[in-house]
Tab-separated table of C-alpha atoms in Angstrom:
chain	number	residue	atom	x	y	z
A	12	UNK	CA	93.132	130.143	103.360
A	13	UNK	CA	90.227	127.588	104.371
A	14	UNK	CA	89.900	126.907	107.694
A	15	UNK	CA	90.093	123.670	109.428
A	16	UNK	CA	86.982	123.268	110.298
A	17	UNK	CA	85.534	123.510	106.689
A	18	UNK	CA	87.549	120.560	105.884
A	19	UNK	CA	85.714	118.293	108.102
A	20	UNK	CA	82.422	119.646	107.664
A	21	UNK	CA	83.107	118.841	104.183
A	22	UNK	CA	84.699	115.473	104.916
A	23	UNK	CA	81.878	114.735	107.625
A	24	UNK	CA	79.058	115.098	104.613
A	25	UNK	CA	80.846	113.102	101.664
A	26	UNK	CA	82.718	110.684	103.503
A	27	UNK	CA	79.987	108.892	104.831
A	28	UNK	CA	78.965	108.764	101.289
A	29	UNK	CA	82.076	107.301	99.624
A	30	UNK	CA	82.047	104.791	102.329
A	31	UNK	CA	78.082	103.091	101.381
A	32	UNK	CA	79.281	103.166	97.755
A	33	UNK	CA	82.329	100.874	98.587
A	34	UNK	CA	79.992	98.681	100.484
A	35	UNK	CA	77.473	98.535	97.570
A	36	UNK	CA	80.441	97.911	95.359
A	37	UNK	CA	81.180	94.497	97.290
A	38	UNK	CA	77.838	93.841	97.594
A	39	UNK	CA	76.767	94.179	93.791
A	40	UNK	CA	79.444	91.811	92.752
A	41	UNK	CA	78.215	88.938	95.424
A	42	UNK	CA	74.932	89.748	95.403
A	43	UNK	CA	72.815	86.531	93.909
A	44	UNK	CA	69.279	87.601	94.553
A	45	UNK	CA	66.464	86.898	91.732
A	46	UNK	CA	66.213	89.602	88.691
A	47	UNK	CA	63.453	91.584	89.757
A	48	UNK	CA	64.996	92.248	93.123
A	49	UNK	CA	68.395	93.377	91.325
A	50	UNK	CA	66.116	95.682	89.149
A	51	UNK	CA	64.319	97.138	92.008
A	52	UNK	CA	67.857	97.678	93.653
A	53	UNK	CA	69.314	99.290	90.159
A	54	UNK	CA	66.659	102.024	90.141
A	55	UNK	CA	67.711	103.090	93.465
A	56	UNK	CA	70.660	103.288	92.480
A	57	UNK	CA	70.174	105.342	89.306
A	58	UNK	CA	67.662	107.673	91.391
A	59	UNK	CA	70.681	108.190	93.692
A	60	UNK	CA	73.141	108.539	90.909
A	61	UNK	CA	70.522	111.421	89.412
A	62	UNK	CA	70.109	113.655	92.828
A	63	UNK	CA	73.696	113.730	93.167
A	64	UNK	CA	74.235	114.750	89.529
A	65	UNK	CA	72.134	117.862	90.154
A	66	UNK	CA	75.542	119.758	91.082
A	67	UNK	CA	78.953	118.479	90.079
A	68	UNK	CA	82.436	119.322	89.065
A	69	UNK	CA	82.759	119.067	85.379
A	70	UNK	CA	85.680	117.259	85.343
A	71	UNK	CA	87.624	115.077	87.927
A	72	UNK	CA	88.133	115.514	91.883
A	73	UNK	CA	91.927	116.972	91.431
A	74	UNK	CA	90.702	119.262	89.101
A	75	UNK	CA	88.376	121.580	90.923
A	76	UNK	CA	89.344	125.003	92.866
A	77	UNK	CA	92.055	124.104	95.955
A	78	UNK	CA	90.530	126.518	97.984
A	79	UNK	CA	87.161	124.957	98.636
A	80	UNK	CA	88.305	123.323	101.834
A	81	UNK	CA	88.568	119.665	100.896
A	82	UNK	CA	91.857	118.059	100.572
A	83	UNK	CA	93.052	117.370	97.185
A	84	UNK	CA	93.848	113.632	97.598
A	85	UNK	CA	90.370	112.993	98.496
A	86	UNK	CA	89.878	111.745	94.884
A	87	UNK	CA	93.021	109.592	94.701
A	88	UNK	CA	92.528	106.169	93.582
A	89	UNK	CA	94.453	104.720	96.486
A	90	UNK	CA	94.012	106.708	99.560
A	91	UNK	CA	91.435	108.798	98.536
A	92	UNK	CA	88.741	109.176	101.261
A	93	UNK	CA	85.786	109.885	98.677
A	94	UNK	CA	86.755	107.863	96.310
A	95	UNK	CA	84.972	104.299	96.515
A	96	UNK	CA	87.544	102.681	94.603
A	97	UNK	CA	90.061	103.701	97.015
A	98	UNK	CA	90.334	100.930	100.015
A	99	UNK	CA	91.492	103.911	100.981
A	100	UNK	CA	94.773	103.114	101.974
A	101	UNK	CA	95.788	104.721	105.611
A	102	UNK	CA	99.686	105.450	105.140
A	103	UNK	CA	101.682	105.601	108.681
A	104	UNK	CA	104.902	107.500	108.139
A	105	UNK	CA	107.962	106.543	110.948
A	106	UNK	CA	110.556	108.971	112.456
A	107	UNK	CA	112.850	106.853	110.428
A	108	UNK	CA	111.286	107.972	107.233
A	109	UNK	CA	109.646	104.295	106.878
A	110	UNK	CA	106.165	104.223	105.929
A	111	UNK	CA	103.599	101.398	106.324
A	112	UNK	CA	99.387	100.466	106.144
A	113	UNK	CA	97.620	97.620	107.338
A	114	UNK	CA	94.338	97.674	104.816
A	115	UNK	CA	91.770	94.994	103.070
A	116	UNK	CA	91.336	94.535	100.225
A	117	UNK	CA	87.667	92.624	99.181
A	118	UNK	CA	85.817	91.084	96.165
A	119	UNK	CA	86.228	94.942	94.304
A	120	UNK	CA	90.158	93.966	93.778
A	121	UNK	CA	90.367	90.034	92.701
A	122	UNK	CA	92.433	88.520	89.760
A	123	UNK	CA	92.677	84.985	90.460
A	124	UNK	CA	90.393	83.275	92.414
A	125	UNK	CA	90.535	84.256	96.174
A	126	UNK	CA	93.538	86.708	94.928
A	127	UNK	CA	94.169	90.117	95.062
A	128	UNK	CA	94.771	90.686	91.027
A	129	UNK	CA	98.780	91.514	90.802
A	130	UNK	CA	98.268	95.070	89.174
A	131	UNK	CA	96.322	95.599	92.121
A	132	UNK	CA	99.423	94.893	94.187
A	133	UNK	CA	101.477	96.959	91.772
A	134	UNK	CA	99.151	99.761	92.457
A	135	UNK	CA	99.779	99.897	96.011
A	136	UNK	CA	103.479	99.491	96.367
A	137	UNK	CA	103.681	102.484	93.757
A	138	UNK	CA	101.800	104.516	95.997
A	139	UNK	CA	103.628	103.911	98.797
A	140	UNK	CA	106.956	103.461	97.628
A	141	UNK	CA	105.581	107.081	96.591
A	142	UNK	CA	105.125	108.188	100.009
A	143	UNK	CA	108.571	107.723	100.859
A	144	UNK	CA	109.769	110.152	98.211
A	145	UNK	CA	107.223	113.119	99.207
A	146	UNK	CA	107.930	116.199	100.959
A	147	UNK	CA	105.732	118.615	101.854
A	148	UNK	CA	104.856	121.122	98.751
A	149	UNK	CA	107.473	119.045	96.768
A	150	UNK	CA	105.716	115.714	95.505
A	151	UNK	CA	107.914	112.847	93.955
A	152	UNK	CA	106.737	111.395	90.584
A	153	UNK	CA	107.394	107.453	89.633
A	154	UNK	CA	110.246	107.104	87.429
A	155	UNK	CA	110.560	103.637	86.942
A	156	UNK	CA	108.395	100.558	88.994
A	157	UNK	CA	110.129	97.143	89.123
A	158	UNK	CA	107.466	94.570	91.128
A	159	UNK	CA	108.421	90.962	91.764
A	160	UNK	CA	105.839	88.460	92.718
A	161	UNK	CA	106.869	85.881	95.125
A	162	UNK	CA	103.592	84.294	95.209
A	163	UNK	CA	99.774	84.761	95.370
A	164	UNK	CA	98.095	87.553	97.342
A	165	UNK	CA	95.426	86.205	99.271
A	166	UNK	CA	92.251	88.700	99.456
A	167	UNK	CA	91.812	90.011	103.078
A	168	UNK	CA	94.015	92.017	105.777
A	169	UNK	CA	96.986	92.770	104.136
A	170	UNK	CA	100.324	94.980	105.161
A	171	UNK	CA	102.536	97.097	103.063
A	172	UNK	CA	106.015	98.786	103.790
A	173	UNK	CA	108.394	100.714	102.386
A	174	UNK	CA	111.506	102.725	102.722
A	175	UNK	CA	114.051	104.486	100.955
A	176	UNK	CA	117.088	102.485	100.336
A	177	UNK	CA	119.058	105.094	98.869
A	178	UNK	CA	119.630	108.340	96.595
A	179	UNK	CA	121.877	108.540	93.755
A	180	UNK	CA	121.370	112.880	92.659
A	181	UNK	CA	118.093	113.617	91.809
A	182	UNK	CA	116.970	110.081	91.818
A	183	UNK	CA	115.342	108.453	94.747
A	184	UNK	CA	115.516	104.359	95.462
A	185	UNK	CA	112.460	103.013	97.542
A	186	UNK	CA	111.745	99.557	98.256
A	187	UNK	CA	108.947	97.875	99.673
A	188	UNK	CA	107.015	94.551	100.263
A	189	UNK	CA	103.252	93.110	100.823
A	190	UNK	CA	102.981	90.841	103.353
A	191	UNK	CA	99.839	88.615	103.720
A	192	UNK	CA	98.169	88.087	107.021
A	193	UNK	CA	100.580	85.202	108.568
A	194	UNK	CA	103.105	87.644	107.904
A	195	UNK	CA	104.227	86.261	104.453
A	196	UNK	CA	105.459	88.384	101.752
A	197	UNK	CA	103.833	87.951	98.391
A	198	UNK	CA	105.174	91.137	96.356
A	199	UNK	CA	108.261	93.256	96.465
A	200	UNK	CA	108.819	96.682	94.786
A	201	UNK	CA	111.575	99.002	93.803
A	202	UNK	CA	110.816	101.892	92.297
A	203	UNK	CA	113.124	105.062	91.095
A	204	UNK	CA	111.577	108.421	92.470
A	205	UNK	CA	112.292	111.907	90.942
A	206	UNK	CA	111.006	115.372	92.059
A	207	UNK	CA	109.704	116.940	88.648
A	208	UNK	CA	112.623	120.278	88.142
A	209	UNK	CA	110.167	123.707	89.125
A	210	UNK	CA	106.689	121.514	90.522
A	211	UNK	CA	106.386	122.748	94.208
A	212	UNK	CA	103.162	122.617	94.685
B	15	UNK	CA	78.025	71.906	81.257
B	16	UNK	CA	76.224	74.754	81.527
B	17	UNK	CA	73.856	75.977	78.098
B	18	UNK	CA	75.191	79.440	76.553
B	19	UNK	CA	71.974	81.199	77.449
B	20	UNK	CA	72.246	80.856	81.106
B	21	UNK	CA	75.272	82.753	80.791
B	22	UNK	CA	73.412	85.322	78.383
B	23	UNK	CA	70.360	85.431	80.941
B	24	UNK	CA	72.934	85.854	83.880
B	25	UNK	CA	75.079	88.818	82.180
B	26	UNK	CA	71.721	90.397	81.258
B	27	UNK	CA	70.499	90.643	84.823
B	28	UNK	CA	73.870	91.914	86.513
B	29	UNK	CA	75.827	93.682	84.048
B	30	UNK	CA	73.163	96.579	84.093
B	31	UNK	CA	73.439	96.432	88.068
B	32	UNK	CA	77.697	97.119	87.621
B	33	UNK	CA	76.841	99.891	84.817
B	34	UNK	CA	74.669	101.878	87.595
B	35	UNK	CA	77.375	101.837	89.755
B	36	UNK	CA	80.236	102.096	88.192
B	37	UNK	CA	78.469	105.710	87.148
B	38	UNK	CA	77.428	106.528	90.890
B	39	UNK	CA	81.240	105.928	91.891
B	40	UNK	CA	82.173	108.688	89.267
B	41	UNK	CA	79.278	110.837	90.412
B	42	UNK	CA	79.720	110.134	93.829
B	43	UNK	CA	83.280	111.804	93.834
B	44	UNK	CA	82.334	114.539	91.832
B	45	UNK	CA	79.006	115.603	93.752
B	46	UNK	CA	78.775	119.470	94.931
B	47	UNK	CA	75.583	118.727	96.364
B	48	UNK	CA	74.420	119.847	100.198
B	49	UNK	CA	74.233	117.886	103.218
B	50	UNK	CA	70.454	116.836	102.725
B	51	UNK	CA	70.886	115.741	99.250
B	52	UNK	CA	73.570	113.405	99.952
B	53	UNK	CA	71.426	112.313	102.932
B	54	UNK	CA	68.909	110.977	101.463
B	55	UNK	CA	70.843	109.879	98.011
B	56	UNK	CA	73.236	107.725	100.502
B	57	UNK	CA	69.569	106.301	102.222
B	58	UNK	CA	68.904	105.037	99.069
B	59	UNK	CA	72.062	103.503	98.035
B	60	UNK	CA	71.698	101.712	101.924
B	61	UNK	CA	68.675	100.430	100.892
B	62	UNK	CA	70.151	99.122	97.533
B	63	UNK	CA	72.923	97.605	99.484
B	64	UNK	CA	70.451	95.957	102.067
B	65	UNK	CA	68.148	94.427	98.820
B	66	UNK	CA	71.350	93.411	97.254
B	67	UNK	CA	72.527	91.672	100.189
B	68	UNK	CA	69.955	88.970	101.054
B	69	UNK	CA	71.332	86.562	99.120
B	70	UNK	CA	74.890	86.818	98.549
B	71	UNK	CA	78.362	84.698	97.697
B	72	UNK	CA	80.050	84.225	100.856
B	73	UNK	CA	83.405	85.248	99.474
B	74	UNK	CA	84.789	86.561	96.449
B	75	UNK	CA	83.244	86.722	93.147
B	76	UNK	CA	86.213	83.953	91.689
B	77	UNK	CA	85.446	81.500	94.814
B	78	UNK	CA	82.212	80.407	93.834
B	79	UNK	CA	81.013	77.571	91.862
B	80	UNK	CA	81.795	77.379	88.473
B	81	UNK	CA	79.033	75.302	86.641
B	82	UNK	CA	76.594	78.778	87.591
B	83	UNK	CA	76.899	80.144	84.343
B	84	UNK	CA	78.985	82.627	85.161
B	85	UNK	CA	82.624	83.544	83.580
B	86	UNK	CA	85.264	83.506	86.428
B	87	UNK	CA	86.575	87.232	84.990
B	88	UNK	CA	83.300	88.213	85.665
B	89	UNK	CA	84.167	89.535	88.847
B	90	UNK	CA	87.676	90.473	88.010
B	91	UNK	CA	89.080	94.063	88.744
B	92	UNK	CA	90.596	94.996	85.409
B	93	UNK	CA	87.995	93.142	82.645
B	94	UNK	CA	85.186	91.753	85.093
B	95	UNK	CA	81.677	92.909	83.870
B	96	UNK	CA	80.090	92.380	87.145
B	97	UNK	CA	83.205	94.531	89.018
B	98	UNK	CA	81.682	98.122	88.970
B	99	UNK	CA	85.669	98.806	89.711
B	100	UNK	CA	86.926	97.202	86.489
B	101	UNK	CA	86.518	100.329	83.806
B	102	UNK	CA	86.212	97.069	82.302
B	103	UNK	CA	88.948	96.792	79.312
B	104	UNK	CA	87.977	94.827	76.347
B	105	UNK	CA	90.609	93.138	75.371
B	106	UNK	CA	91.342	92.249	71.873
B	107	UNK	CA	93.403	89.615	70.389
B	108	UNK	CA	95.562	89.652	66.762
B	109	UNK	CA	96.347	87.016	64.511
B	110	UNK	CA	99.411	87.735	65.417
B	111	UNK	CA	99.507	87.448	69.151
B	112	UNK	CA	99.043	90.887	69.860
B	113	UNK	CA	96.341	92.670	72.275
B	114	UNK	CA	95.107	95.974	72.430
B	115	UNK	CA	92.212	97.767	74.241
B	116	UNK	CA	90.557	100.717	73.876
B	117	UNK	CA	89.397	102.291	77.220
B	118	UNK	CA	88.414	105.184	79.235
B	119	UNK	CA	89.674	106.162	82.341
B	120	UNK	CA	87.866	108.745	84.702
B	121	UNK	CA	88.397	110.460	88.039
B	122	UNK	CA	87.912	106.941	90.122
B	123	UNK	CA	91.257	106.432	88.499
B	124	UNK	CA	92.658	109.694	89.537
B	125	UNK	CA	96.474	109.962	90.687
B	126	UNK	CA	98.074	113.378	90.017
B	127	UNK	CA	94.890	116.177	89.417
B	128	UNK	CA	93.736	114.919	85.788
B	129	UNK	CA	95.794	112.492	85.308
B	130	UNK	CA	95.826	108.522	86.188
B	131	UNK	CA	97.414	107.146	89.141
B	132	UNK	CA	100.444	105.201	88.042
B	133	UNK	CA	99.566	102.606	89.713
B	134	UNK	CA	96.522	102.287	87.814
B	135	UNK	CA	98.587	102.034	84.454
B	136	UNK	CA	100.196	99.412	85.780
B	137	UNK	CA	97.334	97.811	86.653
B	138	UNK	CA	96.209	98.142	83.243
B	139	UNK	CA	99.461	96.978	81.650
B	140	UNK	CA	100.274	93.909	84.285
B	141	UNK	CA	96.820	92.350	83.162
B	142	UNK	CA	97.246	93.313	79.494
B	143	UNK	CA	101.094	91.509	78.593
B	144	UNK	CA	99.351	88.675	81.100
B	145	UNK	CA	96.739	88.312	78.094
B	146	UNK	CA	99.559	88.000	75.547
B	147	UNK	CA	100.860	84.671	77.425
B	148	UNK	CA	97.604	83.384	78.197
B	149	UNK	CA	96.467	80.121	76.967
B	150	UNK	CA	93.029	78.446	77.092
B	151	UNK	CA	93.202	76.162	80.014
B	152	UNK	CA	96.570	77.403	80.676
B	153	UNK	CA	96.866	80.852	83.002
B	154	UNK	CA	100.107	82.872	83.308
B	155	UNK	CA	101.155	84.249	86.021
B	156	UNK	CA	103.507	87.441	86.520
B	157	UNK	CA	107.345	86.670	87.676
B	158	UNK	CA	107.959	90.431	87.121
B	159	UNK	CA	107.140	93.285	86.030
B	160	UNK	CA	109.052	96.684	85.160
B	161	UNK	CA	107.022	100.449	84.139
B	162	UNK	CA	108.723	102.879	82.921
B	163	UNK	CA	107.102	105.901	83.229
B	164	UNK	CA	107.360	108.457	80.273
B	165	UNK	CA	104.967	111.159	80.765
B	166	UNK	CA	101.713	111.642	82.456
B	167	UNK	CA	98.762	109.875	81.491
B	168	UNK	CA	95.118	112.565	80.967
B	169	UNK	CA	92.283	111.094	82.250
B	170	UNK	CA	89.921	110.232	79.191
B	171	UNK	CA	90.123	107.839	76.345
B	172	UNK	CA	93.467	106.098	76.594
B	173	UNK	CA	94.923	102.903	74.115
B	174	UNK	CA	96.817	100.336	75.366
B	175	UNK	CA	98.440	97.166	73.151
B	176	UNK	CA	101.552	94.411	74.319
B	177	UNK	CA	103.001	91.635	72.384
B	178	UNK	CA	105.292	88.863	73.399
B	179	UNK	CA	108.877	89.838	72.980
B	180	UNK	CA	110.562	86.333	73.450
B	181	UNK	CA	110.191	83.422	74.927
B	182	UNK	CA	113.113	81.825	76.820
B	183	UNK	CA	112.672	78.176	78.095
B	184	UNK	CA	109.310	78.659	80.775
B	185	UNK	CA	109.887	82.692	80.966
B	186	UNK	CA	107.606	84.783	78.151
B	187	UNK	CA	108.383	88.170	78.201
B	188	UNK	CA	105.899	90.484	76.789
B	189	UNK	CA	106.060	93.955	76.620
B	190	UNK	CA	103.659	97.276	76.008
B	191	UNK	CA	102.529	100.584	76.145
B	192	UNK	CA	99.724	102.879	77.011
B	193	UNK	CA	99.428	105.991	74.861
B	194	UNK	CA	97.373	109.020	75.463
B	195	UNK	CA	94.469	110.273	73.104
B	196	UNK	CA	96.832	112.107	71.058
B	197	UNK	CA	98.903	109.047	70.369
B	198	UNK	CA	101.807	109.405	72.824
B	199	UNK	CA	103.449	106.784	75.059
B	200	UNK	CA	102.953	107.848	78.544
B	201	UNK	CA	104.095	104.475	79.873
B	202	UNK	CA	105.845	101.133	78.928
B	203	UNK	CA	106.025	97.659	80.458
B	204	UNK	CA	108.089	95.029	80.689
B	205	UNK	CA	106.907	91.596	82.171
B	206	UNK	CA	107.862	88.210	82.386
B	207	UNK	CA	105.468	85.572	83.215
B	208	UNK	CA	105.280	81.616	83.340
B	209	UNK	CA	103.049	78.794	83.429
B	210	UNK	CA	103.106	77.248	86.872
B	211	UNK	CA	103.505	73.757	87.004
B	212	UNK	CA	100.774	71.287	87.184
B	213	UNK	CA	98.261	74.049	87.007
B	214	UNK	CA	96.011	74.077	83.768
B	215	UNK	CA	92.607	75.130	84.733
């Protein structure tokens, strides 16, 4: 049993962290400065990238010992809040069983020009059609993802939402939309959620 | 018209920039290190950020001018080799119409512990039956897009391939599949996409 307060010591030390990497991530794909100032940047980087090498889980973030205090979605792709790729998404859950975020999504996450690339948009509404399917110590696994684009994601503030729509036995029906910041929606989901038989954990 | 070695002299000056930190991402969420170590790493990826910075797009990589010498997909999140995010697929074309990619996927892609998010596969497989219907001068863009979800995907070296199933008046459907490193489908997609009207650049 960790205690709470290990958890945000830990989160208070690589947090922080994940968060300059996401901003260097923007930055490095808009940056336009001359060679030798890029190359000057790059061995920071790599200098960086070598002290914080010095001690590191062999493989990835969900892998390592669950008793070490940090939370094991801190890794995830999606809401992850060490992970740089991560926007990380901040998922509201409603008395209703509803779930929603209000996020951004920058430069890092662009198919078409100005556009938030579709699989990108397919990657979120799986998540949080997700969500809706979870229970505590029983987690819901993706089935089948059906996403219908209704037109372009613009990059920026964003909103996603999602509820459960119905369950048929074992199998659970969410649905769920992106809606672009004059209150459009762009993408809708459904996806079929099943809790794997004897995973609890 | 921009001369082929601009291009060459542009790739060669920030592709090595996205290499660096696409690795600090990875190392970033898999650091053990203390509290003064990430200090002064994060000081120096600040400082990076703050070089990088001085002269920069004001928007997204895709919105800026294209006579620079730059590829658009440059900055795209799936194949863009200036998008630290992108793991970037190659993707390969057959005589035939067929694509494939060979790619590896570590734990900025996490979902499950080990495993990719599924989101991220369908990331992966929304841009990859795109490339079957792509034409020069001639995007597609998705209608739909179904995943069927067969197995979990490891983290680690992963395949992917799609082909165009049919073609029915403006819809082409395409369809794919990722497969672990021992061979096995862990996922397979179904997508339609079009051509949108008067839109061929």
């Amino acid at each position: 049993m960790t205690r709470e307060s290990d958890a945000d010591t830990l989160r208070a030390i690589y947090e922080p962290l994940a968060n300059s990497v996401r901003q260097l991530i923007d930055i490095s794909i808009r940056t336009e400065v001359d060679a030798s100032t890029v190359a000057m940047a790059k061995a920071k980087i790599d200098s960086a990238a070598a002290e914080l090498s010095t001690a590191m889980l062999p493989g990835s973030f969900g892998l390592r010992k669950k008793d070490d205090g940090q939370g094991t979605a801190w890794g995830n792709v999606v809401i992850g809040v060490r992970n740089p790729v991560a926007p990380p998404l901040v998922i509201h859950h409603g008395s209703d069983g509803s779930v929603w975020t209000d996020f951004e999504l920058g430069a890092a996450y662009e198919g078409p020009a100005g556009h938030a690339h579709g699989g990108v948009c397919a990657l979120v509404l799986d998540h949080l059609l997700g969500a809706t399917a979870h229970k505590p110590g029983k987690p819901a696994v993706t089935g089948t993802l059906t996403i219908r684009y209704l037109r372009g994601t613009p990059l920026g503030r964003l909103r996603a939402e999602a509820h459960i729509d119905r369950v048929e036995g074992v199998k659970i029906f969410a649905v769920g939309r992106i809606f672009d910041a004059s209150g459009e929606s762009t993408v809708q989901a459904e996806g079929i959620f099943i809790h794997p038989k004897g995973q609890n954990s």
